[in-house]
Coordinates of C-alpha atoms in Angstrom, one line a residue:
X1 CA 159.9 50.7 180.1
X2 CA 157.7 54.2 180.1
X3 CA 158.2 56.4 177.5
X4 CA 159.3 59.6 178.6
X5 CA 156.4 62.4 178.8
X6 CA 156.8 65.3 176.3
X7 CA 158.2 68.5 177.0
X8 CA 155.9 71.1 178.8
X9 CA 156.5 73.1 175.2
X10 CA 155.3 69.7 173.5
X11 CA 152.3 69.4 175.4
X12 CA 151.3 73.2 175.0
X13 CA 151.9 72.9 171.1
X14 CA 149.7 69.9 170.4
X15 CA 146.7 72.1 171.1
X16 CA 147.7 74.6 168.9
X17 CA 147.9 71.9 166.6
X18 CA 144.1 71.5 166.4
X19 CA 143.1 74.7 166.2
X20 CA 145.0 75.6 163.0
X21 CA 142.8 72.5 161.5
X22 CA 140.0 73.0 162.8
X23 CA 140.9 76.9 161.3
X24 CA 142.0 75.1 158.1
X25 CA 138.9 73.5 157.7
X26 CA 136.3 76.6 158.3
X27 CA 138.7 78.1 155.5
X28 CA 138.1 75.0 153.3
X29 CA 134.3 74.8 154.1
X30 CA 134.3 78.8 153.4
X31 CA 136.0 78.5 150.2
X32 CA 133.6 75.6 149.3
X33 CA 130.8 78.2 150.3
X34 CA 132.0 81.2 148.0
X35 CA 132.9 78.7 145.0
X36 CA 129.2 76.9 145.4
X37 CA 128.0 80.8 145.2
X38 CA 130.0 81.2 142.3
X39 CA 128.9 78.7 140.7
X40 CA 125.4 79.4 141.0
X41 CA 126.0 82.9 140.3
X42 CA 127.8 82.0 137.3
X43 CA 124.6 79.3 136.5
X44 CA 122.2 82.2 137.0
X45 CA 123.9 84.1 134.7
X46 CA 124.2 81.6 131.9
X47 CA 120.2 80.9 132.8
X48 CA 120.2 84.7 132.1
X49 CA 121.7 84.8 129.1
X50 CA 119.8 81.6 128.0
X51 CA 116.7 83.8 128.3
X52 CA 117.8 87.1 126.6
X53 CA 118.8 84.9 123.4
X54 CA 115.3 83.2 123.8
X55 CA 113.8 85.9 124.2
X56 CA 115.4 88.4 121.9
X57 CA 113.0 90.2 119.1
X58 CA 116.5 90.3 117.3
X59 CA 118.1 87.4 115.5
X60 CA 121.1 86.1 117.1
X61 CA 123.6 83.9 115.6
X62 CA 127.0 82.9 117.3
X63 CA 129.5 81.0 115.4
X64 CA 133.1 79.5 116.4
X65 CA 136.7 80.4 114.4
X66 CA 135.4 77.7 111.9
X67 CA 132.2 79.4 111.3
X68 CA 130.1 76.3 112.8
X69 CA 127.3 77.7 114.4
X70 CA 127.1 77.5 118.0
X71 CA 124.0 79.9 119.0
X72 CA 120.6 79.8 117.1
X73 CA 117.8 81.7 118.8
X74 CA 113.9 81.3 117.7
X75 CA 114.3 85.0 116.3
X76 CA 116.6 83.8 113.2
X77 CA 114.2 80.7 113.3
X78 CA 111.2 82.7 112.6
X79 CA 113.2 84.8 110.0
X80 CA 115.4 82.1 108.2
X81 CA 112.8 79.3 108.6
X82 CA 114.9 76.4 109.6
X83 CA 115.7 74.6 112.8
X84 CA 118.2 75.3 115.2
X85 CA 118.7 71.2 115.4
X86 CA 119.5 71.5 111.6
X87 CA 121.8 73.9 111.8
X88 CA 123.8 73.8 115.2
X89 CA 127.1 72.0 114.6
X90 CA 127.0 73.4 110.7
X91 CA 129.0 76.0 109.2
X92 CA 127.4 79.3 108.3
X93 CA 128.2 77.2 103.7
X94 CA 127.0 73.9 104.9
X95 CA 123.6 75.7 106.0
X96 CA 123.2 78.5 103.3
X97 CA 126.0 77.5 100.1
X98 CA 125.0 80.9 98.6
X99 CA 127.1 82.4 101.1
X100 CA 129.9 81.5 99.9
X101 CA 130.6 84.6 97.8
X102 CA 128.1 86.8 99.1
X103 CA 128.5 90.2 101.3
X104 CA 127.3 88.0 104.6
X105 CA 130.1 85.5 104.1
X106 CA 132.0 88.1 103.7
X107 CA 131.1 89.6 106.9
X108 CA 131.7 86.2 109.0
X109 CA 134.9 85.8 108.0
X110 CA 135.7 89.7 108.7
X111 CA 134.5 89.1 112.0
X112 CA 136.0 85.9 113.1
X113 CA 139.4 87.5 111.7
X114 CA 139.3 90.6 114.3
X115 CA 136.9 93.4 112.6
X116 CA 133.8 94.6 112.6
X117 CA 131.5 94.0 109.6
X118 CA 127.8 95.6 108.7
X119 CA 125.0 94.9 106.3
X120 CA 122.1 97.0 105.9
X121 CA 118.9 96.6 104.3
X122 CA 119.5 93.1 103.7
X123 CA 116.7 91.5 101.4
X124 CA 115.8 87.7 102.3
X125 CA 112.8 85.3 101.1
X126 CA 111.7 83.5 104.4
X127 CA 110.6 80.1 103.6
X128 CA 108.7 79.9 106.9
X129 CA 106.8 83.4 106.7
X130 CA 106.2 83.2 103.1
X131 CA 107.4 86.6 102.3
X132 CA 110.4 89.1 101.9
X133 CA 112.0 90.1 104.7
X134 CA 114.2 92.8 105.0
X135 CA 117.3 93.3 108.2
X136 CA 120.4 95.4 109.3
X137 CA 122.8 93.0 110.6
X138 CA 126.1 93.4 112.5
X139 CA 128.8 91.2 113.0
X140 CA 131.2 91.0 115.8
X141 CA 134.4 89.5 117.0
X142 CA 134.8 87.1 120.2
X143 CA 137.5 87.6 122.6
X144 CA 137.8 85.4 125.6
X145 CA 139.6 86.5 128.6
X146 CA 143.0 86.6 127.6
X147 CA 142.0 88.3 124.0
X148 CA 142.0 84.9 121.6
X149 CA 139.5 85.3 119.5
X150 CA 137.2 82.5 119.5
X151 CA 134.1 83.1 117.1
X152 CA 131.8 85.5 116.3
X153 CA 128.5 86.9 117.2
X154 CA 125.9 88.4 114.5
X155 CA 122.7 90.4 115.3
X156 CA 120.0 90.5 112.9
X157 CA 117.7 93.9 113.5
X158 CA 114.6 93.5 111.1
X159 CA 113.3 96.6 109.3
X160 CA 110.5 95.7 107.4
X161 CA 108.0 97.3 108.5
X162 CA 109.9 100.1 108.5
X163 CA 110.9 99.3 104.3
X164 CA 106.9 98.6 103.5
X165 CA 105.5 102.2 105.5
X166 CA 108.5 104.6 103.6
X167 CA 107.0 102.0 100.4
X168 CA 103.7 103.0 101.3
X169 CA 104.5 106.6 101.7
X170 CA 106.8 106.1 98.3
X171 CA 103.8 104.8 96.5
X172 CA 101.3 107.4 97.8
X173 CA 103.8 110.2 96.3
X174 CA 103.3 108.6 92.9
X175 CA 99.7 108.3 93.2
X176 CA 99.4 111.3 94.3
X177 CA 101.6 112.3 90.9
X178 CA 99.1 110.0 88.7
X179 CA 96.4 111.5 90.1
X180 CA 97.2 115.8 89.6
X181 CA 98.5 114.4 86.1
X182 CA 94.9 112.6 85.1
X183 CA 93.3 115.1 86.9
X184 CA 94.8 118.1 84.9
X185 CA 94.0 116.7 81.5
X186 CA 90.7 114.2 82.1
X187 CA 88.7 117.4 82.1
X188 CA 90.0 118.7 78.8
X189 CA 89.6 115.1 77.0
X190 CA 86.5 114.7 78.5
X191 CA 85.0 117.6 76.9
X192 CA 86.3 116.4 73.8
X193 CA 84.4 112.9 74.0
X194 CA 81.2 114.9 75.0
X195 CA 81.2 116.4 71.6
X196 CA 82.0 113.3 69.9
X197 CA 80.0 111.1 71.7
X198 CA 76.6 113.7 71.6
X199 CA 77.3 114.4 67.7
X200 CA 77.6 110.3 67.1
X201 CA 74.0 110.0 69.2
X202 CA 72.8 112.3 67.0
X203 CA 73.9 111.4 63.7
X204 CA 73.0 107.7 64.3
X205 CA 69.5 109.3 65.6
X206 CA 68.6 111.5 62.1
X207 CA 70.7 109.1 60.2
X208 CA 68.8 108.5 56.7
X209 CA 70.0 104.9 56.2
X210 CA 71.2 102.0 58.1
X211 CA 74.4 102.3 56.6
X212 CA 75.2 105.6 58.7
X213 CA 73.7 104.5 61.3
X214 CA 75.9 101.8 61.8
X215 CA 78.7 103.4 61.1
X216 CA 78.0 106.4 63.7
X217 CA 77.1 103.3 66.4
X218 CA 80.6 101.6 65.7
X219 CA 82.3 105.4 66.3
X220 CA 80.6 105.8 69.5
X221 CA 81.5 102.4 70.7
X222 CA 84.7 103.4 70.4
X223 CA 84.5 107.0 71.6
X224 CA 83.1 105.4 74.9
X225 CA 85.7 102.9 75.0
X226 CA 88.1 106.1 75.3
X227 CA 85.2 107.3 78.2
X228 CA 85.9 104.2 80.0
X229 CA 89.6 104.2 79.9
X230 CA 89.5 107.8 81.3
X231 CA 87.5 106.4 84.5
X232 CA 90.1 104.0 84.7
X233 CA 93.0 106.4 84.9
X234 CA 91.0 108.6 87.5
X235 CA 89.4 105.5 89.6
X236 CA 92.9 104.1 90.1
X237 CA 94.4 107.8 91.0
X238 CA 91.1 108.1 93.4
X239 CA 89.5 110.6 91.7
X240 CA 86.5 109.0 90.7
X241 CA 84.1 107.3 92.5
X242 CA 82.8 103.8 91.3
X243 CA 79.3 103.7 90.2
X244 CA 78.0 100.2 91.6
X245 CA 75.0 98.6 89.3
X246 CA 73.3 95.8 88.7
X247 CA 75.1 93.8 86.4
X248 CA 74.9 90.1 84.3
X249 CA 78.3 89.0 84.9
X250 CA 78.1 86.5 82.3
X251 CA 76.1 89.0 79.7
X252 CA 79.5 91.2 80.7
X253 CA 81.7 88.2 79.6
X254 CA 80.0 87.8 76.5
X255 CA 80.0 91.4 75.2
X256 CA 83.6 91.2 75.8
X257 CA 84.6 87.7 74.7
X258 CA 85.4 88.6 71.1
X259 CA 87.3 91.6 72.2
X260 CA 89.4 89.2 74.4
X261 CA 90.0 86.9 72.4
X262 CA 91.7 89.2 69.8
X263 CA 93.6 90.6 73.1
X264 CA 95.3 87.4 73.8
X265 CA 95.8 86.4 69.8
X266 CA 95.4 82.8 68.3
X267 CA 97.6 81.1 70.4
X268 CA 95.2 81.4 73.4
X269 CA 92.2 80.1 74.0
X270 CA 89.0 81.9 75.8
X271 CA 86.8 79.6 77.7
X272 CA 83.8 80.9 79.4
X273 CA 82.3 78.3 82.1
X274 CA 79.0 80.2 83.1
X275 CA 77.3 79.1 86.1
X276 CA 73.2 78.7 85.5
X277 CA 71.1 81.1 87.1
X278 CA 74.4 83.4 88.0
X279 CA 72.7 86.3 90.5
X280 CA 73.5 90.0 89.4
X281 CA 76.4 91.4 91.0
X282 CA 76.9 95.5 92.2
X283 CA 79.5 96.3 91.1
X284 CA 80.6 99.4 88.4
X285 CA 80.9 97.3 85.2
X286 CA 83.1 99.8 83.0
X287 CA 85.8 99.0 86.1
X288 CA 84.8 95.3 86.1
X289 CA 85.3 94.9 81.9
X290 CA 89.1 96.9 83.1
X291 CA 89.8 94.2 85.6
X292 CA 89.2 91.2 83.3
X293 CA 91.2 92.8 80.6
X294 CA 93.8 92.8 83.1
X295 CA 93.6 89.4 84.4
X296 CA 93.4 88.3 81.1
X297 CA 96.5 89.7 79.6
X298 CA 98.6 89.0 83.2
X299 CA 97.2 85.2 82.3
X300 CA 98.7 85.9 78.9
X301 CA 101.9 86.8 79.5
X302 CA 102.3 83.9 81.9
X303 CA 101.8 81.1 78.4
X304 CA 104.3 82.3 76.1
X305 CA 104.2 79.1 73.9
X306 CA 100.1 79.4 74.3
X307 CA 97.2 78.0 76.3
X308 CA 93.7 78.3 77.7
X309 CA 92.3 81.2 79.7
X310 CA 89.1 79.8 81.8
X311 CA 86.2 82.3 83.0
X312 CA 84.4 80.8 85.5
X313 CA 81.0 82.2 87.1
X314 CA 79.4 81.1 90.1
X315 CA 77.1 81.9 92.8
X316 CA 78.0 81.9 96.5
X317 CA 76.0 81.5 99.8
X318 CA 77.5 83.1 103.0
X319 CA 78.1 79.4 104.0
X320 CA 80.1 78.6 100.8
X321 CA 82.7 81.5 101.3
X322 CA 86.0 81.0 102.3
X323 CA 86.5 80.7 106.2
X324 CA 89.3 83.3 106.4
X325 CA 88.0 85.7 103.8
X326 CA 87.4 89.3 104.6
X327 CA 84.2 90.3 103.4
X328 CA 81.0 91.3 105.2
X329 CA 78.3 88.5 105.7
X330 CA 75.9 88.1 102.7
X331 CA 75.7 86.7 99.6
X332 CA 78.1 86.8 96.3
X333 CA 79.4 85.9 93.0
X334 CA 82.7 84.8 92.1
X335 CA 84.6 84.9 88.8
X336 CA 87.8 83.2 88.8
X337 CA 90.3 83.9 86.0
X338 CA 92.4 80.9 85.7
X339 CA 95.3 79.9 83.1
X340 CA 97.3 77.2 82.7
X341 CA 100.7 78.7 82.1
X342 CA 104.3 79.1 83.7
X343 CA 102.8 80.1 87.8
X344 CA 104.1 82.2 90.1
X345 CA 106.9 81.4 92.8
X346 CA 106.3 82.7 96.4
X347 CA 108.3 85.3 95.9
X348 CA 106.4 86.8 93.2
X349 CA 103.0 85.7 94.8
X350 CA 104.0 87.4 97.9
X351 CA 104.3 91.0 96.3
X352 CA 101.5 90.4 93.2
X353 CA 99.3 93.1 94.2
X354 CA 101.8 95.8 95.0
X355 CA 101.7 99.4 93.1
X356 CA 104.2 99.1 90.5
X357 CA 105.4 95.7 91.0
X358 CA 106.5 93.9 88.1
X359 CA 108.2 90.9 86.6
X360 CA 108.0 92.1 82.8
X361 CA 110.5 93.7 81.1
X362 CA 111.0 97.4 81.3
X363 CA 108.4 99.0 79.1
X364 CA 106.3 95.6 78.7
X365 CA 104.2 96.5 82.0
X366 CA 103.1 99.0 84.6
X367 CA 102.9 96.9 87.7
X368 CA 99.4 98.2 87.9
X369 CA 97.5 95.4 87.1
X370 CA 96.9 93.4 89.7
X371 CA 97.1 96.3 92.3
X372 CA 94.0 98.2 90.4
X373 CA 92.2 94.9 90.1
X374 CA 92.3 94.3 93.9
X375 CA 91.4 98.2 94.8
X376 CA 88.4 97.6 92.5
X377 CA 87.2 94.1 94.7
X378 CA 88.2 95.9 98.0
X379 CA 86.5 99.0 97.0
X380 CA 83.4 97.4 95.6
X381 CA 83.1 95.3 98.8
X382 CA 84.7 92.1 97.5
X383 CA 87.6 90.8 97.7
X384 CA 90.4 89.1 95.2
X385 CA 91.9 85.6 96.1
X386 CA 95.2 84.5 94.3
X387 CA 96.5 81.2 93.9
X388 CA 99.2 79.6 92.1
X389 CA 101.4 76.7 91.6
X390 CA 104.7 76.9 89.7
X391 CA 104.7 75.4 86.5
X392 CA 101.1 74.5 86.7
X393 CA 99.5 78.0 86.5
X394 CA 97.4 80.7 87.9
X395 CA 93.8 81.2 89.3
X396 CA 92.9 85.1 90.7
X397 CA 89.1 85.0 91.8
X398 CA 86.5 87.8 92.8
X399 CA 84.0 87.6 94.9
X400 CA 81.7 90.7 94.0
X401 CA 78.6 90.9 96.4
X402 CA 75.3 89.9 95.3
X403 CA 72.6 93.4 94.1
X404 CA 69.8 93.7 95.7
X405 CA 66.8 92.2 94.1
X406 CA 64.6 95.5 93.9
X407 CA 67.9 96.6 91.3
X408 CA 66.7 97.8 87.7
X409 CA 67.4 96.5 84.6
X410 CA 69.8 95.8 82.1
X411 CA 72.6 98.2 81.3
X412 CA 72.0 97.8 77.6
X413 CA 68.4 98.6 78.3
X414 CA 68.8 101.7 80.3
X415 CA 71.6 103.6 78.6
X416 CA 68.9 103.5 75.6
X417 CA 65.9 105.4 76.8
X418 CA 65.6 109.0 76.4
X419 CA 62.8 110.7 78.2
X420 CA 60.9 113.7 76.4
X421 CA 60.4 116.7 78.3
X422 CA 59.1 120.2 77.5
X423 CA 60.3 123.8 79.7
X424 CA 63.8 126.0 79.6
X425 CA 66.7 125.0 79.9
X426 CA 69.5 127.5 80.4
X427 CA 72.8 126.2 79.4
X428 CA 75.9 127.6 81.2
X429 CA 79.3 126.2 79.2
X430 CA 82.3 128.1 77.9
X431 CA 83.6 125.0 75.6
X432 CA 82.0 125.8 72.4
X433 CA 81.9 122.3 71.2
X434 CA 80.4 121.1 74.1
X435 CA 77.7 123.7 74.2
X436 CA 76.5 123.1 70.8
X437 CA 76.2 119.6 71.3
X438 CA 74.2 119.8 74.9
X439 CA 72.0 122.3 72.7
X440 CA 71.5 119.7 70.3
X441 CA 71.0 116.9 73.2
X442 CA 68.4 119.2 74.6
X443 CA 66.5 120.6 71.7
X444 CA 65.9 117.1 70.2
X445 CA 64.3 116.1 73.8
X446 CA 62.1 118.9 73.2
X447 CA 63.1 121.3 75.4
X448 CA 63.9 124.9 74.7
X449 CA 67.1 125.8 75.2
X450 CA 68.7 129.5 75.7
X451 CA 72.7 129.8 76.2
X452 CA 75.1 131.7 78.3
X453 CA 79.2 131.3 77.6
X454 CA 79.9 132.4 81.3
X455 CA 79.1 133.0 84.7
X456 CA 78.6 136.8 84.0
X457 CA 76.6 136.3 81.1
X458 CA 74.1 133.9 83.1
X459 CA 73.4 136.0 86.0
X460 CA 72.3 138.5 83.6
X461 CA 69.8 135.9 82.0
X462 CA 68.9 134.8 85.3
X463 CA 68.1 138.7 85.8
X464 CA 66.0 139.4 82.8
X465 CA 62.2 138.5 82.9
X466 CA 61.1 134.9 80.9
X467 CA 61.1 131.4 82.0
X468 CA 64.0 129.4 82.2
X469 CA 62.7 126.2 84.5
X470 CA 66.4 124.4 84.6
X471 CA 69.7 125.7 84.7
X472 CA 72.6 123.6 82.9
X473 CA 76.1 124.5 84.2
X474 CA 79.6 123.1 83.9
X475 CA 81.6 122.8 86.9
X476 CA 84.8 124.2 86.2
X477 CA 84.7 126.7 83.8
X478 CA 87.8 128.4 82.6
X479 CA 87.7 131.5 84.2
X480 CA 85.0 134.0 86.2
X481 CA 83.1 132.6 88.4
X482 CA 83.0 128.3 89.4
X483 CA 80.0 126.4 88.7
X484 CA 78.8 126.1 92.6
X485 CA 79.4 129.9 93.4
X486 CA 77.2 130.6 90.1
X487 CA 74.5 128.1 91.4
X488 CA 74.2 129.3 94.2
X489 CA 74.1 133.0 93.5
X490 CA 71.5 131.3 91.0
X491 CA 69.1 130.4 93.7
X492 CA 69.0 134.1 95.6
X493 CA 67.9 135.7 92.3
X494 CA 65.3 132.1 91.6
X495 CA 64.6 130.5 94.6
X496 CA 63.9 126.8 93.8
X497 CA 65.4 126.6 90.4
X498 CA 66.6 123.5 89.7
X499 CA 70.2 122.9 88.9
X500 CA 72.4 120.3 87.0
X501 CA 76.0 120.0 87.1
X502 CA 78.5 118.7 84.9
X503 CA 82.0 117.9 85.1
X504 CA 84.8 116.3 83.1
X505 CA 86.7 115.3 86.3
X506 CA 85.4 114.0 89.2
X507 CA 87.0 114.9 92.7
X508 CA 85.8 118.8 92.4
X509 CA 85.5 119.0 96.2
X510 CA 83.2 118.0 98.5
X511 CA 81.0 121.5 97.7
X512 CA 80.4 119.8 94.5
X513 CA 77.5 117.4 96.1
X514 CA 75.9 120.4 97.1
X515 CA 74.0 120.1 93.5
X516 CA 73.0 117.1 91.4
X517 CA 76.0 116.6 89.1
X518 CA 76.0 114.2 85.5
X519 CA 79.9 113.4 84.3
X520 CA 81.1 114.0 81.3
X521 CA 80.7 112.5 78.3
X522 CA 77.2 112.0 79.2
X523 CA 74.8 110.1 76.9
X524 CA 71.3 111.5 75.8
X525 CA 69.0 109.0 77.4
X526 CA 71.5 110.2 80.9
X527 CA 71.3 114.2 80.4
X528 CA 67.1 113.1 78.9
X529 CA 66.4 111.5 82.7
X530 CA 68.2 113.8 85.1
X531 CA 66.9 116.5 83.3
X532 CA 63.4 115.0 83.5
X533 CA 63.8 114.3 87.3
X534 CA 64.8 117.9 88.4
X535 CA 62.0 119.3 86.7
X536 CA 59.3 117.1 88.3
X537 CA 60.7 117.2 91.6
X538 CA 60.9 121.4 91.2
X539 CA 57.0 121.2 89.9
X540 CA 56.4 118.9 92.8
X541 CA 57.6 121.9 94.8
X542 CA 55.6 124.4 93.7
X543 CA 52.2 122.8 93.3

């Protein structure tokens, strides 16, 4: 039996039927579509992210509500040192325990419980860059969507460089302090030591037995001892210029061994370990004797219960230096100071040669060391190497370039000969003490010597008729007219008349080279040659 056929409305709703699927189904495939663009928008995005946390200059550092750390970009790698694969999964204790009661603890667990946190000018050691590193961080809640919060975020801003320039800038101030404060009084005490050192030449000089003799020689070993420290103070404040010689290294160490050795006391030992055939070095040697003393006390200080200071000397081809050191090609010699005493941690090593940087107790040290000892190599162009192992002790080397062969001789041997002349001298100096001793100076090299206590009263001599061949003039006199102006109004009313300078403190200005110029305290043999050369170069003139 047939079924029976469908309703005309049955057969007119079967296709109707179809198209709502086939309408159902473009929805479906269009809702696939949108969520498939979704989805690779939202993979983008994460990719995006990905790469700004990569990428980041900041450290970034997200943790969960149990402070174990989910995000650990290369920033914070490169600033804490470790791993991310030793650290994801961790809490912010497991990784640091210091943290436990420390202000950035602190911080996570203000931010994981709903409030902002800061820290500024955070001070870290970083294990992986070998140095101090200094950061503003700030720490963050995180919400999801419907406002749970479910960790934390923490960006690390490093300020550094930032810190070291306004240290820089800090430290230039107090130079700059050091330096008006040596500056105002080196002139003054270096009058002083003129007199005593020229009245000490002298009396050894006329002495009538070797007992005075000596006696005046031990004084003006000492008196130049006090010359030497005031170069120091006015070297380090840069307002002297170094005065690079030829030098014996090891004839150096020698003439100061003794005077080391009582330095460091009994419990120390001195070890010199001279190299054969060392090569002379340039170098100024007053600031060379100041850098051992240094090293040797830092050394020192570093053996508390005792030990042995070594001095070694060697020479050095171009080929032998180190293959990362700073220095121009050539030749040099090195001197290593080395001590086998408590070390240095990296920490310590890391800021050794900064201005005022210390470890020692207040009032048992300066800071400035190390920092004048490498302005001396870096200035004498050299360098200063440090190395050190904690616990096993502490080598600082200089490499001090090689002098020239044509250099003259020994220091010793120079400082010692006085050259004779004959003429007059005209000597221009309103500290009475100084005057009478550069008369003295003068008149035992034979030369005849006239005197004027000021500008004023010199330009009259220079008026008057009668010889004068040289004229002798301090720098900065106390009042009336400078040392340059006078020398030069000196040389409209004598054209060609030589003129020597002197000064107590160097830094006078750059018109100051217009003239040769001697420092004070000046020896005899010194004031003997310059004097000497003037006057045969004028005569050269005029023949």
């Amino acid at each position: 039996m047939q079924g029976r056929p469908g309703t005309a409305a049955e057969r007119r709703v079967q296709p109707a039927s179809g198209a709502r699927i086939k309408t159902r189904a473009a929805s479906i495939a269009e809702r696939a579509r949108e969520l498939a663009e979704a989805n690779e928008r939202l993979r983008r995005e994460r990719a995006l992210s990905e790469l700004i946390i990569e990428s980041a200059a900041e450290g970034i550092i997200v943790v969960d509500t149990e402070l174990r750390h989910l995000v650990w970009n290369p920033a914070i790698e490169g600033i804490n040192g470790q791993p991310r694969s030793a650290v994801l999964g961790k809490t912010v204790f497991e990784v640091t325990p210091g943290f436990a009661d420390h202000p950035v603890g602190r911080a996570w667990r203000q931010a994981v419980s709903g409030k902002r946190a800061e820290i500024r000018d955070f001070r870290f050691f970083s294990q992986a860059r070998g140095a101090e590193v200094i950061y503003d961080a700030d720490f963050t809640p995180l919400y999801a969507r419907g406002g749970a919060i479910v960790g934390a975020i923490c960006i690390l801003h490093e300020t550094t460089d930032r810190h070291r320039v306004e240290e820089m800038l800090r430290q230039s101030q107090k130079l700059k302090a050091v330096a008006q404060l040596t500056g105002g009084v080196a002139h003054d005490f270096n009058n002083l030591l003129t007199a005593v050192v020229g009245c000490l030449e002298l009396i050894r000089l006329q002495a009538a037995d070797e007992r005075t003799a000596n006696l005046a020689a031990a004084a003006l070993r000492s008196a130049n001892r006090g010359a030497v420290l005031v170069q120091q103070l006015l070297a380090f404040a840069s307002r002297q210029e170094l005065r690079a010689e030829a030098t014996d290294l090891d004839a150096l160490l020698r003439d100061i061994e003794v005077l080391l050795a009582r330095t460091v006391g009994d419990s120390v030992d001195i070890v010199l370990d001279n190299a054969p055939g060392l090569w002379r070095c340039e170098i100024d040697a007053a600031q060379l004797e100041a850098a051992v003393m240094n090293l040797v006390i830092n050394a020192r200080d570093a053996m508390p219960r005792g030990g042995r200071v070594t001095l070694r000397t060697r020479n050095l081809t171009a080929e032998a230096l180190p293959a990362d050191a700073d220095l121009r090609p050539g030749e040099y010699v090195a001197l290593a100071v080395e001590d086998n005493g408590e070390g240095m941690t990296h920490e310590v090593m890391a800021r050794a040669f900064e201005p005022f940087y210390t470890t020692k107790e207040t009032g048992k040290g300066t800071g400035l060391g190390l920092s004048m000892v490498y302005g001396f190599a870096r200035q004498s162009g050299g360098e200063v190497r440090l190395e050190s192992t904690r616990g096993a002790g502490t080598c600082v080397t200089l490499y001090l370039p090689r002098a020239a062969l044509s250099t003259a001789a020994d220091r010793g041997d120079v400082a010692e000969m006085a050259q004779r002349g004959s003429g007059s001298i005209l000597v221009v100096e309103d500290d009475r003490d100084v005057r009478e001793v550069s008369i003295a100076m003068l008149s035992s090299l034979g030369y005849r010597v006239s005197v004027a206590g000021g500008g004023t009263a010199a330009l009259e001599a220079l008026r008057r008729p009668g010889p004068i061949d040289l004229l002798f003039i301090d720098l900065a006199m106390s009042s009336g007219i400078s040392g340059v102006a006078l020398a030069r109004e000196a040389r409209l009313i004598r054209p060609n008349l030589p003129v020597l300078l002197t000064t107590g403190c160097a830094g006078d200005g750059p018109e100051a080279n217009e003239f040769p110029i001697i420092a004070k305290p000046f020896r005899r043999a010194e004031l003997g040659r310059a004097v000497a050369e003037l006057m045969a170069a004028s005569r050269g003139l005029t023949e």
